[in-house]
Amino acid sequence: MAVKVRRQRPRRRVCWALVAVLLADLLALSDTLAVMSVDLGSESMKVAIVKPGVPMEIVLNKESRRKTPVIVTLKENERFFGDSAASMAIKNPKATLRYFQHLLGKQADNPHVALYQARFPEHELTFDPQRQTVHFQISSQLQFSPEEVLGMVLNYSRSLAEDFAEQPIKDAVITVPVFFNQAERRAVLQAARMAGLKVLQLINDNTATALSYGVFRRKDINTTAQNIMFYDMGSGSTVCTIVTYQMVKTKEAGMQPQLQIRGVGFDRTLGGLEMELRLREHLAGLFNEQRKGQRAKDVRENPRAMAKLLREANRLKTVLSANADHMAQIEGLMDDVDFKAKVTRVEFEELCADLFERVPGPVQQALQSAEMSLDEVEQVILVGGATRVPKVQEVLLKAVGKEELGKNINADEAAAMGAVYQAAALSKAFKVKPFVVRDAVVYPILVEFTREVEEEPGIHSLKHNKRVLFSRMGPYPQRKVITFNRYSHDFSFHINYGDLGFLGPEDLRVFGSQNLTTVKLKGVGDSFKKYPDYESKGIKAHFNLDESGVLSLDRVESVFETLVEDSPEEESTLTKLGNTISSLFGGGTTPDAKENGTDTVQEEEESPAEGSKDEPGEQVELKEEAEAPVEDGSQPPPPEPKGDATPEGEKATEKENGDKSEAQKPVVCRALVTGFGF
């Protein structure tokens, strides 16, 4: 017995040791489960976290406040953020950067760059010849791009979240304005990479707000569609969104609530900042008038004095929202001279009269894009700090024709809470109740290409073709495949934005270039030489518009097919021939990663190309890879492809396939095609 006991003791020790290791691993895992969201506004940001035991909580900053100013002060050896940087704006306005998000993804000749320089002349913007963008020139030795400054802010937000959660955090969902284009979204992703954050998703701030509203009112959503309008006027811009809430049937979880973005309208420069700048200019004029005849300098030439006036204008705007008049006062504004002046709400409204006239604009844009009338909208809900201005509410109420405006949502924190709910849903560490989100494409994207056609025997001409990949207000994320059937040699095509006629002339200039990239394909001719006896199924380009609204060209491949006898001996050889040789193009994957991988042909739902109908001989087809949720009667089923929509020579019906011998099976080869574009 003694021998047996001695033998069992080590086993028990090993068992207890394994238990201890497992517990340690679980504890270590629980210490890194938290996720965060950053609602990145023009003036301030809100950070929220989810961690085990703490569901959806707004993070308090070092001053125990729930929102943090998006301000950075940069010195040679020091950096200040938030409220600390805001206090430094008076002492060192040149090194204190704010509202720099307006410069993200914009080239030096963009009108918004000139507008920023006019608003904040104390900042020196220098030209970056390599990227054709601008830098903030802090000193002769210190310069930063807007993306680098944003990266610092995101890193600071991460530190706030980690201190609050008491554990490291790397996964985040970040809000961006719905009107951000591809360049602006990629700039935010670049900044997040600099901050060491893993971006689960860039979510549009209007979508995050709508998600927060729906999550906390889940019980009110039923099979009857409810149309809600969210009017969000923040510091830098205004966005109006029409959202439809409805219970839909999903394949995975049965009946679940869904929000669908139906219409969007926006004004990039209408917001609280412009009102404050008008007030600042008014206060500067009053101060100069008080010192008239004293041969004093213009206060506008003093950056410190203008920083003081902007801070006072911000306070004055807030106070006038609740009072008919208020006394603006600043001690030692300039040259040790105090400033004191009375400003009334009537004067403020006169200063911003043209701004208030622009309030209904986003509403009309949203209704037009949704193809709705105001009678179909059940409620209009206010979001954003600038909607607290009484005149804004007055003009908006008249424009929408409702009895009252909805104020039953936290105007400051709704986007942050919706984004952190999405972060928990995307994280593998948490399980949340499903809420289907169908966001919408604001800027359509199309493919353009030119090929040679023979109109008459011996007469050749070039034909320009356009095919819409992602239509305006179409849902995303989504994958699309476009097949080029008439190319047997290397060629190129352009990826551009589609019709932007809904933008005004000024918005078009701010938008920038409408060309996203040019893709030059190589290896097409070699693939046809490699498989001369196979039937070509075209060159397929696979596009992906991901959850962040960022477009990528996943891969381009030349597909060939043949029929062979289904014998075991030949199958091994033909399987080797049928191995996929595909190069991944874009999306951050290297070509070597899948060069020798085997890939089967996917059954893809065909979606007719938008735009002009295919003319005889046109050999381009557009296919859709993504599947939308199966809705319970709310949406009609996708139309079946018509027989006459496919040019002759491409039709392959099920009857023809069924007539083939069962001893024969198709073998597909995908040949290497490389490209240069994104």
XYZ file of C-alpha atoms in Angstrom:
678
model
C 0.000 0.000 0.000
C 2.821 2.362 0.792
C 4.200 1.952 -2.665
C 0.842 2.741 -4.232
C 0.427 5.813 -2.089
C 3.806 7.072 -3.087
C 2.919 6.572 -6.716
C -0.384 8.433 -6.404
C 1.029 11.511 -4.714
C 2.906 12.746 -7.782
C -0.208 12.200 -9.892
C -2.290 14.341 -7.538
C 0.375 16.987 -7.612
C 0.340 16.943 -11.402
C -3.469 17.151 -11.398
C -3.512 20.097 -8.997
C -0.742 21.734 -11.010
C -2.838 21.440 -14.198
C -5.844 22.925 -12.417
C -3.703 25.813 -11.178
C -2.365 26.463 -14.688
C -5.880 26.427 -16.171
C -7.158 28.825 -13.530
C -4.196 31.118 -14.131
C -4.888 31.068 -17.884
C -8.557 31.859 -17.315
C -7.713 34.735 -14.986
C -5.165 36.079 -17.455
C -7.740 35.787 -20.235
C -10.372 37.629 -18.211
C -7.903 40.476 -17.715
C -7.833 41.184 -21.463
C -11.494 40.751 -22.365
C -12.534 44.401 -22.303
C -13.418 46.281 -25.486
C -13.886 50.000 -25.995
C -15.534 52.537 -28.251
C -14.470 56.060 -29.130
C -17.077 58.558 -30.287
C -14.722 60.944 -32.020
C -16.425 64.313 -32.333
C -14.968 67.521 -33.720
C -14.877 69.250 -30.346
C -14.916 66.423 -27.799
C -14.835 62.653 -27.560
C -16.662 60.120 -25.430
C -15.093 56.779 -24.534
C -17.073 53.730 -23.397
C -16.045 50.230 -22.355
C -17.516 46.789 -21.848
C -15.770 44.300 -19.605
C -16.909 41.307 -17.541
C -19.146 42.687 -14.801
C -19.272 46.203 -16.337
C -21.810 46.373 -19.198
C -21.624 49.508 -21.369
C -20.115 52.188 -19.176
C -18.937 55.690 -20.145
C -15.307 56.238 -19.152
C -14.495 59.121 -16.829
C -11.354 61.079 -17.665
C -8.743 62.274 -15.179
C -10.938 65.235 -14.281
C -13.882 62.829 -13.652
C -15.744 64.175 -16.662
C -17.689 62.046 -19.113
C -16.424 63.818 -22.236
C -12.923 64.949 -23.111
C -11.927 67.836 -25.409
C -10.193 66.683 -28.592
C -7.258 69.038 -28.134
C -3.521 68.339 -28.207
C -0.686 70.617 -27.111
C 2.679 69.602 -28.528
C 5.995 70.774 -27.167
C 9.525 69.550 -27.705
C 9.440 67.071 -24.836
C 5.849 67.223 -23.600
C 2.351 66.441 -24.767
C -0.893 67.574 -23.177
C -4.351 66.203 -23.916
C -7.941 67.013 -23.087
C -8.645 69.636 -20.446
C -4.921 70.116 -19.787
C -4.374 70.982 -23.437
C -7.418 73.276 -23.440
C -5.891 75.316 -20.631
C -2.634 75.527 -22.617
C -4.458 76.972 -25.640
C -4.286 80.451 -24.110
C -0.570 80.303 -23.289
C 0.611 78.552 -26.435
C -2.061 78.710 -29.174
C 0.328 77.786 -31.999
C 1.230 74.443 -30.422
C -2.351 73.631 -29.381
C -4.189 71.764 -32.138
C -7.951 71.349 -32.367
C -10.489 70.470 -35.047
C -7.684 68.759 -36.977
C -10.075 65.958 -38.052
C -11.295 68.358 -40.732
C -7.938 67.868 -42.488
C -7.913 64.051 -42.525
C -7.451 62.526 -45.974
C -7.442 65.889 -47.720
C -4.883 67.179 -50.182
C -3.262 70.563 -49.774
C -5.466 72.235 -52.414
C -8.713 71.127 -50.762
C -11.011 74.064 -49.851
C -11.276 72.772 -46.274
C -7.530 73.245 -45.826
C -7.884 76.922 -46.747
C -10.953 77.180 -44.498
C -9.028 75.708 -41.578
C -6.171 78.143 -42.131
C -8.628 81.054 -42.190
C -10.308 79.917 -38.981
C -7.063 79.214 -37.133
C -4.336 81.442 -38.629
C -2.031 80.785 -35.656
C -1.249 77.310 -37.042
C 1.441 76.954 -39.697
C 0.497 74.362 -42.311
C 3.297 73.088 -44.536
C 3.024 71.072 -47.733
C 3.970 67.383 -47.793
C 5.158 66.737 -51.386
C 5.144 62.961 -51.002
C 1.516 62.614 -49.869
C 0.235 65.905 -51.363
C -1.236 66.728 -47.934
C -0.319 69.145 -45.133
C 1.641 69.035 -41.878
C 1.339 71.046 -38.702
C 4.673 72.869 -38.353
C 5.046 73.302 -34.588
C 8.712 74.342 -34.708
C 11.682 73.994 -36.996
C 12.282 70.510 -35.603
C 8.713 69.461 -34.908
C 6.018 68.680 -37.461
C 3.081 66.272 -37.466
C 0.467 65.145 -39.955
C -3.230 65.233 -38.979
C -3.198 61.411 -38.876
C -0.317 61.432 -36.402
C -2.121 63.927 -34.171
C -5.271 61.800 -34.277
C -3.159 58.755 -33.433
C -1.980 60.551 -30.284
C -5.577 61.312 -29.303
C -6.654 57.711 -29.867
C -3.727 56.479 -27.816
C -4.773 58.856 -25.024
C -8.355 57.572 -25.227
C -6.994 54.062 -24.918
C -5.059 54.994 -21.780
C -8.228 56.496 -20.268
C -10.152 53.306 -21.016
C -7.417 51.074 -19.612
C -7.178 53.083 -16.399
C -10.946 52.912 -15.995
C -11.144 49.194 -16.822
C -7.979 48.371 -14.877
C -6.788 46.097 -17.668
C -5.184 46.428 -21.104
C -7.490 47.075 -24.076
C -6.680 46.818 -27.764
C -10.035 46.142 -29.500
C -12.092 49.205 -30.373
C -14.970 50.493 -32.460
C -14.478 54.097 -33.597
C -17.203 56.403 -34.875
C -16.702 58.468 -38.019
C -19.002 60.947 -39.781
C -21.258 59.264 -42.311
C -19.985 61.614 -45.035
C -16.364 60.430 -44.713
C -15.137 59.080 -48.054
C -12.596 56.322 -48.654
C -9.524 58.543 -48.115
C -10.869 59.928 -44.833
C -11.794 56.482 -43.505
C -8.376 55.081 -44.359
C -6.780 58.039 -42.570
C -8.670 57.146 -39.378
C -7.582 53.507 -39.694
C -3.982 54.635 -40.153
C -4.210 56.762 -37.004
C -5.649 53.812 -35.067
C -2.746 51.614 -36.173
C -0.319 54.245 -34.892
C -2.126 54.096 -31.543
C -1.813 50.315 -31.406
C -5.565 49.779 -31.582
C -7.221 46.881 -33.346
C -10.218 48.442 -35.051
C -13.134 46.038 -34.997
C -15.152 48.483 -37.071
C -15.434 52.093 -38.133
C -19.101 52.743 -37.479
C -20.905 55.810 -38.789
C -21.881 58.018 -35.867
C -25.484 58.258 -37.074
C -25.669 54.450 -37.230
C -24.213 54.170 -33.724
C -26.829 56.604 -32.438
C -29.616 54.667 -34.141
C -28.283 51.401 -32.686
C -28.225 52.842 -29.174
C -31.796 54.052 -29.587
C -32.943 50.656 -30.821
C -31.108 48.580 -28.218
C -32.753 50.397 -25.325
C -36.190 50.214 -27.018
C -36.048 46.652 -28.257
C -39.497 45.845 -26.838
C -41.096 48.621 -28.893
C -39.907 47.144 -32.211
C -42.326 44.825 -34.024
C -43.051 43.571 -37.532
C -44.529 46.953 -38.465
C -41.881 49.287 -39.888
C -41.225 52.416 -37.822
C -39.456 55.341 -39.496
C -37.482 57.584 -37.148
C -35.529 60.702 -38.165
C -32.399 61.627 -36.199
C -31.218 65.220 -36.582
C -27.647 65.503 -35.336
C -26.019 68.936 -35.216
C -22.639 68.758 -33.555
C -19.757 71.153 -33.372
C -18.389 70.683 -36.863
C -21.220 69.333 -39.028
C -24.892 68.386 -39.293
C -26.301 65.007 -40.320
C -29.934 64.001 -40.775
C -30.730 60.279 -40.920
C -33.928 58.344 -41.548
C -33.889 54.901 -39.918
C -36.423 52.094 -40.242
C -36.844 49.740 -37.264
C -38.532 46.399 -37.793
C -38.493 42.770 -36.670
C -37.087 40.567 -39.451
C -36.476 36.871 -39.866
C -32.818 35.865 -39.909
C -31.344 32.522 -40.846
C -29.236 32.254 -37.713
C -31.470 33.496 -34.895
C -35.048 33.662 -36.164
C -36.977 36.904 -35.603
C -34.682 39.718 -34.541
C -34.868 43.532 -34.484
C -33.244 45.357 -37.366
C -32.352 48.936 -38.139
C -31.931 49.991 -41.727
C -30.478 53.323 -42.804
C -32.923 54.577 -45.415
C -31.863 58.159 -46.045
C -28.971 60.478 -45.212
C -28.451 64.216 -45.611
C -25.589 66.320 -44.318
C -23.889 69.700 -44.194
C -20.147 69.455 -43.567
C -19.682 72.940 -42.096
C -22.974 73.670 -40.328
C -22.458 73.311 -36.589
C -21.705 74.910 -33.265
C -18.139 75.832 -34.233
C -19.258 78.192 -36.982
C -21.659 79.869 -34.551
C -18.843 80.331 -32.037
C -16.578 81.779 -34.723
C -19.300 84.311 -35.604
C -19.560 85.255 -31.928
C -15.781 85.512 -31.634
C -15.655 87.873 -34.575
C -18.463 89.945 -33.043
C -16.665 90.148 -29.696
C -13.409 91.092 -31.409
C -15.202 93.941 -33.180
C -16.698 95.172 -29.897
C -13.279 95.133 -28.218
C -11.672 97.056 -31.078
C -14.517 99.573 -30.935
C -13.963 100.128 -27.220
C -10.280 100.916 -27.849
C -10.854 103.050 -30.915
C -8.718 106.166 -30.959
C -6.065 104.686 -28.659
C -3.868 103.570 -31.566
C -4.182 100.029 -30.295
C -3.478 96.981 -32.421
C -6.280 94.929 -33.882
C -7.111 92.144 -31.438
C -7.420 89.736 -34.383
C -3.646 89.923 -34.833
C -3.046 88.520 -31.346
C -3.400 84.684 -31.286
C -3.632 84.525 -27.481
C -6.373 87.112 -27.367
C -8.300 85.321 -30.115
C -7.983 82.036 -28.202
C -9.499 83.753 -25.160
C -12.314 85.166 -27.284
C -13.090 81.739 -28.779
C -13.337 80.210 -25.318
C -15.652 83.010 -24.210
C -17.739 82.626 -27.384
C -18.213 78.952 -26.564
C -19.450 79.814 -23.086
C -21.618 82.627 -24.394
C -23.353 80.373 -26.938
C -24.228 77.884 -24.195
C -25.569 80.549 -21.832
C -27.634 82.289 -24.518
C -29.409 78.996 -25.212
C -31.126 79.408 -21.839
C -31.060 83.201 -21.371
C -32.170 86.199 -23.398
C -28.890 88.051 -22.821
C -25.570 87.676 -21.069
C -22.487 89.700 -20.216
C -19.288 88.578 -21.919
C -16.226 89.411 -19.875
C -12.527 88.568 -20.101
C -9.854 89.812 -17.736
C -6.676 91.028 -19.413
C -7.784 90.240 -22.928
C -4.859 92.130 -24.509
C -2.289 94.588 -23.179
C -3.733 94.097 -19.675
C -7.016 95.607 -20.827
C -10.209 93.953 -19.573
C -13.127 93.305 -21.881
C -16.796 93.454 -20.965
C -19.808 93.613 -23.278
C -23.453 92.628 -23.245
C -24.680 90.252 -25.953
C -28.330 89.356 -26.500
C -29.828 86.244 -28.020
C -31.358 88.416 -30.768
C -27.891 89.662 -31.742
C -26.591 86.095 -31.752
C -29.423 84.943 -34.016
C -28.785 87.845 -36.393
C -25.111 86.924 -36.595
C -26.028 83.337 -37.526
C -29.116 84.045 -39.629
C -27.657 82.475 -42.769
C -26.627 79.394 -40.781
C -30.147 78.866 -39.468
C -31.453 79.045 -43.038
C -29.337 75.950 -43.795
C -30.941 73.885 -41.011
C -33.691 72.314 -43.216
C -31.195 71.343 -45.955
C -30.077 67.960 -44.520
C -33.734 67.065 -43.850
C -34.635 67.490 -47.512
C -31.559 65.534 -48.618
C -32.432 62.653 -46.292
C -36.029 62.530 -47.542
C -34.900 62.541 -51.169
C -32.355 59.751 -50.680
C -34.925 57.674 -48.760
C -37.649 58.463 -51.317
C -39.984 59.284 -48.450
C -42.243 62.102 -47.368
C -42.416 63.684 -43.922
C -45.804 62.021 -43.359
C -44.032 58.634 -43.293
C -41.673 59.758 -40.509
C -43.142 59.045 -37.104
C -40.748 61.051 -34.945
C -37.849 63.497 -35.225
C -35.219 63.087 -32.502
C -32.535 65.643 -31.654
C -28.909 64.603 -31.268
C -25.762 66.674 -30.789
C -24.887 69.647 -28.610
C -25.710 72.375 -31.141
C -29.370 71.290 -31.298
C -29.772 72.917 -27.876
C -29.721 76.338 -29.570
C -33.386 77.487 -29.457
C -33.359 78.957 -32.965
C -32.169 75.647 -34.412
C -35.086 73.841 -32.782
C -37.515 76.521 -33.945
C -36.438 76.346 -37.593
C -36.263 72.546 -37.565
C -39.709 72.142 -35.996
C -41.187 74.350 -38.705
C -39.350 72.420 -41.419
C -40.541 68.959 -40.320
C -44.077 70.021 -39.456
C -44.344 67.935 -36.284
C -46.003 68.880 -33.011
C -42.750 68.527 -31.096
C -39.154 67.340 -31.413
C -38.035 64.207 -29.612
C -35.514 64.730 -26.820
C -35.744 61.231 -25.330
C -32.132 60.281 -26.031
C -28.828 61.307 -24.490
C -27.653 63.714 -27.172
C -24.012 63.533 -26.080
C -23.486 59.837 -25.302
C -25.821 57.925 -27.628
C -23.186 57.329 -30.329
C -20.583 56.126 -27.822
C -23.060 53.676 -26.274
C -24.173 52.333 -29.636
C -20.571 51.899 -30.744
C -19.571 50.007 -27.586
C -22.592 47.706 -27.991
C -21.339 46.951 -31.489
C -17.850 46.367 -30.084
C -19.220 43.782 -27.652
C -21.177 42.126 -30.470
C -18.061 41.886 -32.657
C -15.845 40.674 -29.835
C -15.579 36.929 -29.265
C -15.473 37.482 -25.516
C -19.079 38.664 -25.133
C -22.477 37.419 -26.183
C -25.115 40.065 -26.751
C -28.656 39.912 -28.054
C -28.579 40.138 -31.862
C -29.532 43.428 -33.453
C -29.293 43.460 -37.237
C -27.657 46.614 -38.611
C -28.009 47.430 -42.302
C -25.956 50.495 -43.050
C -26.145 52.303 -46.375
C -23.619 53.417 -48.974
C -23.558 57.202 -49.262
C -21.182 57.500 -52.218
C -21.793 55.023 -55.088
C -18.775 53.187 -56.496
C -18.409 51.941 -60.051
C -15.925 50.249 -62.385
C -14.969 51.871 -65.689
C -13.072 50.200 -68.509
C -12.476 50.587 -72.217
C -12.175 47.780 -74.729
C -11.969 47.413 -78.478
C -15.110 46.290 -80.311
C -15.699 45.399 -83.950
C -18.802 47.243 -85.101
C -18.464 46.083 -88.708
C -16.066 43.649 -90.380
C -12.656 45.289 -90.333
C -13.861 48.377 -88.451
C -12.756 48.575 -84.807
C -13.565 51.201 -82.224
C -13.110 51.738 -78.501
C -16.125 51.406 -76.243
C -16.234 52.923 -72.755
C -18.183 50.913 -70.191
C -19.422 51.696 -66.682
C -20.771 49.213 -64.146
C -22.035 50.245 -60.710
C -20.557 48.048 -57.986
C -22.190 49.604 -54.929
C -25.195 51.822 -55.515
C -26.167 54.840 -53.433
C -28.112 53.864 -50.295
C -27.445 50.190 -51.013
C -26.636 48.053 -47.944
C -23.164 47.141 -46.759
C -21.022 45.219 -45.796
C -21.226 43.503 -49.146
C -19.073 41.591 -51.601
C -19.364 41.883 -55.349
C -17.740 40.045 -58.247
C -17.405 41.532 -61.690
C -16.503 39.179 -64.535
C -14.701 40.330 -67.677
C -15.475 37.787 -70.432
C -13.933 39.329 -73.518
C -10.335 39.783 -72.412
C -7.559 37.331 -73.191
C -4.663 39.707 -72.633
C -3.424 42.100 -69.955
C -5.713 45.075 -69.404
C -6.623 47.744 -66.862
C -9.770 49.223 -65.353
C -10.629 52.193 -63.148
C -12.467 52.212 -59.836
C -14.275 55.525 -59.421
C -17.041 57.089 -57.433
C -20.380 57.047 -59.197
C -22.897 59.819 -59.705
C -22.370 62.499 -57.041
C -25.004 64.836 -58.396
C -26.649 65.000 -54.979
C -23.641 67.034 -53.765
C -23.477 70.760 -54.324
C -20.585 72.452 -56.179
C -18.784 73.354 -52.944
C -19.205 69.845 -51.524
C -17.785 68.387 -54.732
C -14.659 70.528 -54.399
C -14.268 69.398 -50.788
C -14.864 65.783 -51.794
C -11.734 65.746 -53.943
C -10.822 63.339 -56.730
C -13.542 60.978 -57.899
C -11.001 58.376 -59.008
C -10.225 55.799 -56.331
C -7.579 53.842 -58.195
C -6.540 52.287 -61.476
C -5.985 48.526 -61.529
C -3.489 47.187 -64.067
C -3.707 43.431 -64.499
C -0.777 41.274 -65.561
C -0.669 37.557 -66.255
C -3.980 37.361 -68.115
C -2.349 36.337 -71.383
C -0.096 33.836 -69.606
C -3.119 32.166 -68.002
C -4.709 31.538 -71.400
C -1.443 30.031 -72.662
C -1.270 27.794 -69.590
C -4.755 26.312 -70.143
C -5.294 26.342 -73.920
C -7.717 23.378 -73.883
C -9.931 24.712 -71.090
C -13.048 26.844 -71.514
C -12.555 30.353 -70.157
C -15.108 31.541 -67.609
C -13.721 35.055 -67.603
C -11.480 37.161 -65.395
C -13.181 37.655 -62.042
C -12.445 40.643 -59.807
C -13.642 40.216 -56.212
C -14.522 43.441 -54.379
C -15.326 43.865 -50.701
C -16.974 46.839 -49.017
C -16.382 45.866 -45.398
C -18.115 46.766 -42.128
C -16.073 49.970 -41.922
C -17.227 51.120 -45.345
C -13.700 50.652 -46.738
C -13.389 49.226 -50.245
C -10.791 46.602 -51.129
C -10.084 44.468 -54.167
C -9.556 41.064 -52.581
C -8.309 39.194 -55.613
C -8.442 38.928 -59.383
C -8.362 35.522 -61.045
C -8.738 33.986 -64.471
C -11.133 31.020 -64.296
C -11.122 28.050 -66.661
C -13.329 24.951 -66.764
C -13.337 21.584 -68.505
C -15.229 18.280 -68.255
C -13.334 15.083 -67.453
C -14.109 11.443 -66.710
C -14.713 10.794 -63.039
C -12.148 8.057 -62.464
C -10.183 7.681 -59.215
C -6.804 7.509 -60.954
C -7.330 10.659 -62.983
C -9.001 12.513 -60.150
C -5.783 12.867 -58.236
C -4.001 14.381 -61.209
C -6.899 16.637 -62.128
C -7.261 17.779 -58.578
C -3.695 18.995 -58.755
C -4.521 20.764 -62.008
C -7.596 22.254 -60.387
C -5.695 23.790 -57.495
C -6.311 27.472 -57.177
C -3.418 29.739 -57.994
C -4.737 33.090 -56.991
C -3.090 36.264 -55.889
C -4.685 38.303 -53.167
C -4.798 41.916 -54.213
C -5.507 44.472 -51.526
C -7.040 43.823 -48.148
C -3.622 43.519 -46.553
C -2.963 39.913 -47.689
C 0.226 39.034 -49.481
C 0.121 37.222 -52.827
C 2.159 34.331 -51.487
C -0.360 33.615 -48.767
C -2.795 31.845 -51.107
C -0.721 31.124 -54.153
C -0.816 27.357 -53.620
C -4.147 27.149 -51.814
C -7.122 25.201 -53.139
C -10.296 27.179 -53.620
C -13.621 25.862 -54.896
C -15.897 27.801 -57.180
C -18.541 29.510 -55.081
C -22.178 29.580 -56.043
C -22.755 33.302 -56.345
C -26.085 35.029 -56.609
C -26.137 37.008 -59.817
C -27.128 40.628 -59.638
C -27.702 42.504 -62.893
C -25.243 45.286 -63.525
C -26.669 48.702 -62.798
C -26.619 51.514 -65.251
C -27.040 50.962 -68.983
C -28.234 47.577 -70.153
C -25.780 45.275 -71.856
C -25.705 45.784 -75.566
C -25.297 42.822 -77.935
C -21.803 41.469 -77.528
C -21.214 43.124 -74.152
C -19.552 40.519 -71.984
C -19.423 41.971 -68.491
C -21.469 40.515 -65.673
C -21.778 41.639 -62.087
C -22.316 39.134 -59.298
C -23.110 39.490 -55.656
C -21.456 37.312 -53.021
C -23.092 38.627 -49.853
C -26.495 37.526 -48.650
C -28.821 39.917 -46.866
C -30.995 38.769 -43.949
C -34.196 37.023 -44.952
C -36.881 39.541 -44.079
C -40.370 38.487 -43.116
C -42.343 40.153 -45.877
C -40.656 43.515 -45.495
C -38.541 43.270 -48.620
C -39.340 41.593 -51.948
C -37.094 38.677 -52.904
C -34.210 39.483 -55.260
C -35.232 39.220 -58.908
C -34.242 36.095 -60.736
C -31.745 36.651 -63.561
C -33.569 36.952 -66.840
C -32.623 34.619 -69.630
C -32.117 37.367 -72.177
C -29.849 39.315 -69.827
C -26.982 36.951 -70.530
C -25.279 37.291 -73.905
C -25.206 34.286 -76.198
C -22.323 31.959 -75.529
C -22.533 32.466 -71.770
C -25.790 30.656 -70.971
C -25.363 27.532 -68.892
C -28.756 26.210 -67.741
C -29.395 23.493 -65.214
C -30.963 21.352 -67.937
C -27.744 21.335 -69.913
C -25.777 20.367 -66.836
C -28.240 17.601 -66.059
C -27.925 16.091 -69.526
C -24.197 15.570 -69.055
C -23.025 12.149 -68.100
C -22.828 11.448 -64.380
C -19.400 10.023 -65.048
C -18.240 13.498 -66.013
C -17.596 16.393 -63.662
C -16.313 19.930 -64.199
C -12.823 20.794 -63.047
C -12.061 24.449 -62.437
C -8.638 26.039 -62.653
C -7.950 29.545 -61.408
C -4.816 31.101 -62.812
C -2.590 33.769 -61.346
C -3.486 37.333 -62.201
C -1.594 40.187 -60.557
C -2.518 43.827 -60.461
C -1.398 47.223 -59.303
C -3.894 49.680 -57.886
C -4.869 50.062 -54.211
